[in-house]
């Protein structure tokens, strides 16, 4: 998908990290899971899967599927946020269309000749699938690629080749066999989950047997972007009014920036299994993490601005769609620094720090964004998701509008136990940690604003003085600035 630009978080990582180059790539991918390929994955977990095509989960940072293209097998990152297929290497038994294309992602782009070859994916065969063949390099070693599962209106290849011969994989599968139901499903495993050991699955046109209940879930309409912005059409839907329940059990106020949304309290969210860290408006992320002792939005050397919090802090957050609750596993609310190849840091209270997995946008969505949030892997591990293309597919006889169904697969009791096992060494100390006073009061009185403003001015002066007189490091300086910007 044409994610507009390359976020500061990733840029900062790439330019100032002292990690070996291989690790830097690994680090860059988890912020922008898609659009880059992890070649020296920390670990691959493939275990009991409940059917479908098994995915390789690389440390909760990316999920790969095996496809056969031409004469060989490729490992492709599954990506509901983009719409094209590319692989690195030389694909035998392929034909060259004579056309070239580039696929642009937030973090990078790839380009090469558009070829066609027989494709086998999740028990479906396409005789002449169009794809981009790119030259392998350090970043994209031979044998890897990305499989875009998003709507065809975002496809760079079909723009060059034409609708049918250049159509994305799912369009081809659904088009060529009208009796295959027009949906696919995604199940993402959790690397360190002590009770659910599957790595992930993807299915096309069928539902995993043990999650049939998804078919009874409400249909969440895929919201359509205006025609002139159809390039930016994603698998997106509306969250309920103020549909995030924060750690204090209260809803978090949301204001949509999407022009065509009627009820501004309903955020438009994109489901993107190619994005490791969900991207939310800054105010929502602050409301989630700011309440914990030791949590701060800070500049991490080599990373940039991000929320960090004690690894031992259990964070309970729930999303709401169509009146149903989708709790997030506390292990998905923060991530250990080692997972992303960085050294551990401590919070100001001296506790081991984890990085929040829900972060403010790290890239620019441009003017008039078409969505308010990108719910990536950390969200998607908590649901079994079904994406029905309805009449999205060219030539489809389906009359239904496209929709998404979500089945919650996180049991809060079990999730709490998992957190105690993994993060607290089995001893439940979660009850001893209170919440800080809310910083995001809705509508504080005018006087309070003045007091805050006065305090802020004094703080700036003090900070400037400290900076110039004592020459404290830049890190502290940015921390102070960040705290002020919360006001
Ligand atoms: C997972 O990775 C292993 C090791 O690289 C590989 O043998 C296997 O084919 C992969 N499976 C999938 C589904 O990608
Ligand atoms: C596939 O074909 C290409 C080009 O002919 C060749 O270089 C490659 O070795 C073949 N791969 C396999 C696995 O047969
Ligand atoms: C495609 O790219 C190749 C390599 O850069 C170039 O030689 C060729 O002329 C390009 N073809 C078209 C149609 O632009
Ligand atoms: C490649 O071209 C040949 C000759 O036109 C054709 O028979 C074959 O089906 C094509 N293969 C693919 C994968 O498009
Ligand atoms: C078409 O799809 C249906 C349902 O997935 C399947 O039973 C059938 O075998 C498929 N037909 C062909 C020709 O692939
Ligand atoms: C959640 O898990 C607990 C403990 O394993 C179990 O007793 C309970 O029935 C489960 N709740 C639901 C709704 O499945
Ligand atoms: C999180 O939710 C679980 C399950 O409802 C509960 O047992 C636990 O106390 C909660 N933790 C916090 C920090 O609120």
Coordinates of C-alpha atoms in Angstrom, one line a residue, residues 18 20 47 58 166 184-185 289 299-300 305 335 350 352 357 427 438:
X18 CA 25.0 1.3 16.7
X20 CA 25.3 -4.3 13.2
X47 CA 4.2 -25.4 16.0
X58 CA 9.4 -14.5 13.8
X166 CA -2.3 -7.8 -13.3
X184 CA -9.7 -15.1 3.7
X185 CA -8.9 -15.5 7.4
X289 CA 0.3 4.4 28.9
X299 CA 13.5 9.7 23.4
X300 CA 15.2 6.4 23.2
X305 CA 10.1 9.3 20.7
X335 CA 7.5 -5.6 24.2
X350 CA 15.1 1.6 38.1
X352 CA 13.5 -3.0 33.5
X357 CA 3.5 -1.7 21.4
X427 CA 4.4 -14.3 41.4
X438 CA -5.3 11.0 34.9

